[in-house]
mmCIF file of C-alpha atoms in Angstrom:
data_model
loop_
_atom_site.group_PDB
_atom_site.id
_atom_site.type_symbol
_atom_site.label_atom_id
_atom_site.label_comp_id
_atom_site.label_asym_id
_atom_site.label_seq_id
_atom_site.Cartn_x
_atom_site.Cartn_y
_atom_site.Cartn_z
ATOM 1 C CA UNK A 1 -115.110 12.146 39.121
ATOM 2 C CA UNK A 2 -112.400 12.205 36.372
ATOM 3 C CA UNK A 3 -108.832 11.450 37.504
ATOM 4 C CA UNK A 4 -106.120 14.049 37.334
ATOM 5 C CA UNK A 5 -104.803 14.284 34.025
ATOM 6 C CA UNK A 6 -107.235 11.884 32.353
ATOM 7 C CA UNK A 7 -108.215 13.928 29.776
ATOM 8 C CA UNK A 8 -104.823 15.912 29.283
ATOM 9 C CA UNK A 9 -104.254 14.251 25.804
ATOM 10 C CA UNK A 10 -107.216 16.133 24.397
ATOM 11 C CA UNK A 11 -106.029 19.605 24.877
ATOM 12 C CA UNK A 12 -104.332 19.429 21.313
ATOM 13 C CA UNK A 13 -107.824 18.876 20.057
ATOM 14 C CA UNK A 14 -109.110 21.984 21.795
ATOM 15 C CA UNK A 15 -106.382 23.978 20.675
ATOM 16 C CA UNK A 16 -106.975 22.993 16.980
ATOM 17 C CA UNK A 17 -110.610 23.638 17.387
ATOM 18 C CA UNK A 18 -110.140 27.129 18.542
ATOM 19 C CA UNK A 19 -107.892 27.852 15.331
ATOM 20 C CA UNK A 20 -110.335 26.680 12.960
ATOM 21 C CA UNK A 21 -112.899 28.841 11.106
ATOM 22 C CA UNK A 22 -116.694 28.792 11.833
ATOM 23 C CA UNK A 23 -117.460 27.199 8.558
ATOM 24 C CA UNK A 24 -114.657 24.672 8.418
ATOM 25 C CA UNK A 25 -115.805 21.026 8.128
ATOM 26 C CA UNK A 26 -113.391 20.084 10.431
ATOM 27 C CA UNK A 27 -114.877 21.686 13.571
ATOM 28 C CA UNK A 28 -118.042 19.274 13.578
ATOM 29 C CA UNK A 29 -115.723 16.291 13.531
ATOM 30 C CA UNK A 30 -113.381 17.781 16.173
ATOM 31 C CA UNK A 31 -116.462 18.779 18.404
ATOM 32 C CA UNK A 32 -118.310 15.370 18.222
ATOM 33 C CA UNK A 33 -114.910 13.760 19.305
ATOM 34 C CA UNK A 34 -114.368 15.975 22.271
ATOM 35 C CA UNK A 35 -118.134 15.656 23.331
ATOM 36 C CA UNK A 36 -117.707 11.857 23.074
ATOM 37 C CA UNK A 37 -114.587 11.496 24.947
ATOM 38 C CA UNK A 38 -116.077 13.583 27.965
ATOM 39 C CA UNK A 39 -119.318 11.390 27.953
ATOM 40 C CA UNK A 40 -118.156 9.486 31.131
ATOM 41 C CA UNK A 41 -117.662 12.695 32.938
ATOM 42 C CA UNK A 42 -121.249 14.121 32.111
ATOM 43 C CA UNK A 43 -122.886 10.969 33.297
ATOM 44 C CA UNK A 44 -120.710 10.674 36.663
ATOM 45 C CA UNK A 45 -122.012 14.387 37.369
ATOM 46 C CA UNK A 46 -125.478 13.558 36.477
ATOM 47 C CA UNK A 47 -125.431 10.382 38.660
ATOM 48 C CA UNK A 48 -124.478 12.818 41.728
ATOM 49 C CA UNK A 49 -127.885 14.408 41.346
ATOM 50 C CA UNK A 50 -129.903 11.078 41.493
ATOM 51 C CA UNK A 51 -132.517 10.509 44.005
ATOM 52 C CA UNK A 52 -134.172 13.867 43.876
ATOM 53 C CA UNK A 53 -137.172 13.229 42.082
ATOM 54 C CA UNK A 54 -136.157 13.326 38.368
ATOM 55 C CA UNK A 55 -135.217 10.311 36.117
ATOM 56 C CA UNK A 56 -131.667 9.623 35.718
ATOM 57 C CA UNK A 57 -132.229 9.728 31.986
ATOM 58 C CA UNK A 58 -133.555 13.273 32.084
ATOM 59 C CA UNK A 59 -130.536 14.413 34.212
ATOM 60 C CA UNK A 60 -128.170 12.798 31.732
ATOM 61 C CA UNK A 61 -129.459 14.657 28.893
ATOM 62 C CA UNK A 62 -129.255 17.867 30.705
ATOM 63 C CA UNK A 63 -125.522 16.842 31.779
ATOM 64 C CA UNK A 64 -124.909 16.177 27.936
ATOM 65 C CA UNK A 65 -126.290 19.624 26.919
ATOM 66 C CA UNK A 66 -124.089 21.229 29.727
ATOM 67 C CA UNK A 67 -121.177 19.225 28.365
ATOM 68 C CA UNK A 68 -121.839 20.521 24.859
ATOM 69 C CA UNK A 69 -121.851 24.044 25.839
ATOM 70 C CA UNK A 70 -118.645 23.526 27.888
ATOM 71 C CA UNK A 71 -117.005 22.209 24.531
ATOM 72 C CA UNK A 72 -118.509 25.215 22.683
ATOM 73 C CA UNK A 73 -117.390 28.014 25.005
ATOM 74 C CA UNK A 74 -114.214 26.573 26.401
ATOM 75 C CA UNK A 75 -111.185 28.935 25.534
ATOM 76 C CA UNK A 76 -107.997 27.065 25.996
ATOM 77 C CA UNK A 77 -105.859 30.391 25.246
ATOM 78 C CA UNK A 78 -106.906 31.295 28.975
ATOM 79 C CA UNK A 79 -104.574 28.576 30.279
ATOM 80 C CA UNK A 80 -107.162 26.649 32.160
ATOM 81 C CA UNK A 81 -107.774 23.008 31.710
ATOM 82 C CA UNK A 82 -110.878 21.792 30.295
ATOM 83 C CA UNK A 83 -112.296 20.151 33.552
ATOM 84 C CA UNK A 84 -112.007 23.337 35.408
ATOM 85 C CA UNK A 85 -114.650 24.815 33.074
ATOM 86 C CA UNK A 86 -116.495 21.863 32.437
ATOM 87 C CA UNK A 87 -117.438 20.402 35.731
ATOM 88 C CA UNK A 88 -119.198 23.916 36.861
ATOM 89 C CA UNK A 89 -120.831 24.354 33.424
ATOM 90 C CA UNK A 90 -122.286 21.009 33.572
ATOM 91 C CA UNK A 91 -123.491 21.363 37.027
ATOM 92 C CA UNK A 92 -124.875 24.572 36.589
ATOM 93 C CA UNK A 93 -126.893 23.328 33.916
ATOM 94 C CA UNK A 94 -128.305 20.458 36.221
ATOM 95 C CA UNK A 95 -128.881 22.964 39.124
ATOM 96 C CA UNK A 96 -130.910 25.291 36.465
ATOM 97 C CA UNK A 97 -132.869 22.403 35.254
ATOM 98 C CA UNK A 98 -134.041 21.463 39.069
ATOM 99 C CA UNK A 99 -134.821 25.160 39.656
ATOM 100 C CA UNK A 100 -136.947 25.501 36.570
ATOM 101 C CA UNK A 101 -138.719 22.169 36.653
ATOM 102 C CA UNK A 102 -138.778 20.742 40.185
ATOM 103 C CA UNK A 103 -142.029 20.789 42.042
ATOM 104 C CA UNK A 104 -142.562 22.744 45.033
ATOM 105 C CA UNK A 105 -144.269 20.248 47.026
ATOM 106 C CA UNK A 106 -143.994 16.463 46.846
ATOM 107 C CA UNK A 107 -146.318 15.115 44.448
ATOM 108 C CA UNK A 108 -146.938 11.601 43.412
ATOM 109 C CA UNK A 109 -145.123 10.640 40.206
ATOM 110 C CA UNK A 110 -148.419 9.800 38.518
ATOM 111 C CA UNK A 111 -149.845 13.030 39.121
ATOM 112 C CA UNK A 112 -146.641 14.648 37.745
ATOM 113 C CA UNK A 113 -146.776 12.664 34.500
ATOM 114 C CA UNK A 114 -150.575 13.459 34.223
ATOM 115 C CA UNK A 115 -149.925 17.040 34.446
ATOM 116 C CA UNK A 116 -147.396 16.918 31.763
ATOM 117 C CA UNK A 117 -149.101 14.805 29.622
ATOM 118 C CA UNK A 118 -152.136 17.632 29.699
ATOM 119 C CA UNK A 119 -149.637 20.195 29.265
ATOM 120 C CA UNK A 120 -148.508 18.546 26.007
ATOM 121 C CA UNK A 121 -152.130 17.749 25.048
ATOM 122 C CA UNK A 122 -153.142 21.556 25.535
ATOM 123 C CA UNK A 123 -150.290 22.658 23.157
ATOM 124 C CA UNK A 124 -151.314 20.376 20.495
ATOM 125 C CA UNK A 125 -155.038 20.648 20.711
ATOM 126 C CA UNK A 126 -154.515 24.451 21.115
ATOM 127 C CA UNK A 127 -152.559 24.544 17.813
ATOM 128 C CA UNK A 128 -155.223 22.490 16.049
ATOM 129 C CA UNK A 129 -158.535 24.107 17.138
ATOM 130 C CA UNK A 130 -157.329 27.774 17.629
ATOM 131 C CA UNK A 131 -158.298 28.018 21.218
ATOM 132 C CA UNK A 132 -157.794 26.605 24.540
ATOM 133 C CA UNK A 133 -159.198 23.186 24.835
ATOM 134 C CA UNK A 134 -161.808 22.389 27.334
ATOM 135 C CA UNK A 135 -161.391 19.634 30.072
ATOM 136 C CA UNK A 136 -163.604 17.318 28.061
ATOM 137 C CA UNK A 137 -161.646 17.726 24.886
ATOM 138 C CA UNK A 138 -158.461 17.178 26.893
ATOM 139 C CA UNK A 139 -160.109 13.904 28.446
ATOM 140 C CA UNK A 140 -161.081 12.620 25.102
ATOM 141 C CA UNK A 141 -157.783 13.266 23.517
ATOM 142 C CA UNK A 142 -155.860 11.401 26.366
ATOM 143 C CA UNK A 143 -158.523 8.576 26.970
ATOM 144 C CA UNK A 144 -159.179 9.967 30.585
ATOM 145 C CA UNK A 145 -162.013 10.887 32.577
ATOM 146 C CA UNK A 146 -163.137 14.202 33.580
ATOM 147 C CA UNK A 147 -161.941 13.746 37.222
ATOM 148 C CA UNK A 148 -158.593 12.576 36.173
ATOM 149 C CA UNK A 149 -158.190 15.765 33.968
ATOM 150 C CA UNK A 150 -159.002 17.912 36.684
ATOM 151 C CA UNK A 151 -156.853 15.983 39.054
ATOM 152 C CA UNK A 152 -153.801 16.493 36.885
ATOM 153 C CA UNK A 153 -154.614 20.195 36.379
ATOM 154 C CA UNK A 154 -154.803 20.816 40.073
ATOM 155 C CA UNK A 155 -151.440 19.005 40.539
ATOM 156 C CA UNK A 156 -150.033 21.998 38.658
ATOM 157 C CA UNK A 157 -150.604 24.004 41.672
ATOM 158 C CA UNK A 158 -147.727 22.272 43.356
ATOM 159 C CA UNK A 159 -145.405 23.246 40.422
ATOM 160 C CA UNK A 160 -144.338 26.447 41.669
ATOM 161 C CA UNK A 161 -144.547 28.409 45.104
ATOM 162 C CA UNK A 162 -144.941 32.327 44.758
ATOM 163 C CA UNK A 163 -143.588 34.700 47.375
ATOM 164 C CA UNK A 164 -146.257 36.673 49.213
ATOM 165 C CA UNK A 165 -143.970 39.399 48.932
ATOM 166 C CA UNK A 166 -144.430 39.600 45.200
ATOM 167 C CA UNK A 167 -146.773 42.358 43.528
ATOM 168 C CA UNK A 168 -150.398 41.056 43.292
ATOM 169 C CA UNK A 169 -151.652 40.323 39.832
ATOM 170 C CA UNK A 170 -153.642 43.432 38.431
ATOM 171 C CA UNK A 171 -153.197 45.415 41.606
ATOM 172 C CA UNK A 172 -150.009 47.660 40.724
ATOM 173 C CA UNK A 173 -146.732 47.089 42.486
ATOM 174 C CA UNK A 174 -147.854 48.844 45.696
ATOM 175 C CA UNK A 175 -150.070 45.966 46.722
ATOM 176 C CA UNK A 176 -148.273 42.581 47.276
ATOM 177 C CA UNK A 177 -150.069 39.137 47.314
ATOM 178 C CA UNK A 178 -150.170 38.971 51.053
ATOM 179 C CA UNK A 179 -152.296 41.980 51.113
ATOM 180 C CA UNK A 180 -154.753 40.559 48.579
ATOM 181 C CA UNK A 181 -155.262 36.791 49.687
ATOM 182 C CA UNK A 182 -157.748 37.576 52.664
ATOM 183 C CA UNK A 183 -160.636 38.553 50.492
ATOM 184 C CA UNK A 184 -163.549 36.020 49.729
ATOM 185 C CA UNK A 185 -162.854 33.941 46.691
ATOM 186 C CA UNK A 186 -165.192 32.082 44.925
ATOM 187 C CA UNK A 187 -162.963 29.534 43.764
ATOM 188 C CA UNK A 188 -163.073 27.942 47.477
ATOM 189 C CA UNK A 189 -166.647 27.403 46.840
ATOM 190 C CA UNK A 190 -166.051 25.859 43.506
ATOM 191 C CA UNK A 191 -163.349 23.568 44.517
ATOM 192 C CA UNK A 192 -165.425 22.461 47.582
ATOM 193 C CA UNK A 193 -168.203 21.342 45.546
ATOM 194 C CA UNK A 194 -166.594 20.318 42.244
ATOM 195 C CA UNK A 195 -168.180 16.895 42.576
ATOM 196 C CA UNK A 196 -171.586 18.391 42.980
ATOM 197 C CA UNK A 197 -171.110 20.963 40.304
ATOM 198 C CA UNK A 198 -169.403 18.883 37.651
ATOM 199 C CA UNK A 199 -172.520 17.779 35.846
ATOM 200 C CA UNK A 200 -173.790 21.223 35.846
ATOM 201 C CA UNK A 201 -170.605 22.744 34.233
ATOM 202 C CA UNK A 202 -171.093 20.036 31.433
ATOM 203 C CA UNK A 203 -174.153 21.550 30.396
ATOM 204 C CA UNK A 204 -172.725 25.186 30.315
ATOM 205 C CA UNK A 205 -172.560 27.077 26.978
ATOM 206 C CA UNK A 206 -168.977 26.556 25.776
ATOM 207 C CA UNK A 207 -167.605 30.079 26.480
ATOM 208 C CA UNK A 208 -168.837 29.946 29.836
ATOM 209 C CA UNK A 209 -166.994 26.631 30.360
ATOM 210 C CA UNK A 210 -163.839 27.971 28.804
ATOM 211 C CA UNK A 211 -163.789 30.918 31.217
ATOM 212 C CA UNK A 212 -164.114 28.728 34.212
ATOM 213 C CA UNK A 213 -161.546 26.344 32.984
ATOM 214 C CA UNK A 214 -159.127 29.184 32.471
ATOM 215 C CA UNK A 215 -160.025 30.876 35.870
ATOM 216 C CA UNK A 216 -160.015 28.139 38.040
ATOM 217 C CA UNK A 217 -157.367 25.453 36.615
ATOM 218 C CA UNK A 218 -155.385 27.746 34.719
ATOM 219 C CA UNK A 219 -155.232 30.180 37.288
ATOM 220 C CA UNK A 220 -155.480 33.196 34.881
ATOM 221 C CA UNK A 221 -156.571 36.766 35.854
ATOM 222 C CA UNK A 222 -159.718 38.156 34.146
ATOM 223 C CA UNK A 223 -157.390 40.300 32.058
ATOM 224 C CA UNK A 224 -155.412 37.171 30.849
ATOM 225 C CA UNK A 225 -158.505 35.274 30.054
ATOM 226 C CA UNK A 226 -160.048 38.534 28.131
ATOM 227 C CA UNK A 227 -156.873 38.560 25.879
ATOM 228 C CA UNK A 228 -156.969 34.818 25.474
ATOM 229 C CA UNK A 229 -160.716 34.559 24.037
ATOM 230 C CA UNK A 230 -160.838 38.281 22.560
ATOM 231 C CA UNK A 231 -163.397 40.014 24.707
ATOM 232 C CA UNK A 232 -163.053 42.764 27.280
ATOM 233 C CA UNK A 233 -162.065 42.389 30.897
ATOM 234 C CA UNK A 234 -165.689 43.557 32.045
ATOM 235 C CA UNK A 235 -167.200 41.082 29.542
ATOM 236 C CA UNK A 236 -165.333 38.129 31.324
ATOM 237 C CA UNK A 237 -166.119 39.542 34.843
ATOM 238 C CA UNK A 238 -169.659 39.723 34.034
ATOM 239 C CA UNK A 239 -169.821 36.120 32.625
ATOM 240 C CA UNK A 240 -167.947 34.599 35.243
ATOM 241 C CA UNK A 241 -170.317 36.287 38.007
ATOM 242 C CA UNK A 242 -173.349 35.020 35.985
ATOM 243 C CA UNK A 243 -171.948 31.403 35.591
ATOM 244 C CA UNK A 244 -170.937 31.290 39.227
ATOM 245 C CA UNK A 245 -174.533 32.608 40.347
ATOM 246 C CA UNK A 246 -176.046 29.960 38.079
ATOM 247 C CA UNK A 247 -174.320 27.113 39.496
ATOM 248 C CA UNK A 248 -174.991 28.427 43.206
ATOM 249 C CA UNK A 249 -178.732 28.654 42.319
ATOM 250 C CA UNK A 250 -178.810 25.188 40.732
ATOM 251 C CA UNK A 251 -176.937 23.619 43.547
ATOM 252 C CA UNK A 252 -179.255 25.478 45.931
ATOM 253 C CA UNK A 253 -182.432 24.109 44.120
ATOM 254 C CA UNK A 254 -180.762 20.497 44.128
ATOM 255 C CA UNK A 255 -180.723 20.611 47.870
#
């Protein structure tokens, strides 16, 4: 951490920055000078958070963002030194980063990277084709097998945990998740027999495949799916039920 008085010589720069008008061209130069002078501080703070599952490069970038925010928001007229304001600002930015991006359960780095790559690919393809891409389209885009795509999508389940005391989706505020998780869920069968059902899914109509993907791999509710693909919730429910029954029938006939 910084030594006492190490950055005191920069206080005149902060005072000058505070006096300049927003459109004064000297502001940008002063701001860059102050950020550059405090880079060792940001790197030092980022290093204190190493070994927690995030790359040092990412942590340093977040710390630099916190440093820039501190320089922009510091008010020398309040009589405080910059370090007493900058250190908690930078640390707060890093803690917020961990809160927003850390995985709820320990996941291998390969799966983390795979899940993030799928997220980026999904965004790119959605913009290009005007709808959510299928698992096969994601696989072709990234040069992966379907199994790798499914594995990466499922890894996202470890990204966040959800409190059982939160309201259950589509159930109103009076029913919490803990009250709604005891019912039979067709997704258990779907996951259990995924290896067997995968060839059958590939032969389904495009819309049916899309609904299965959104329901079981994006964990979207029927209402959310309906809004995404532009049909009624009842239509989604009917298609989902028909598709699951078709898959069950074909699995049974194959036994």
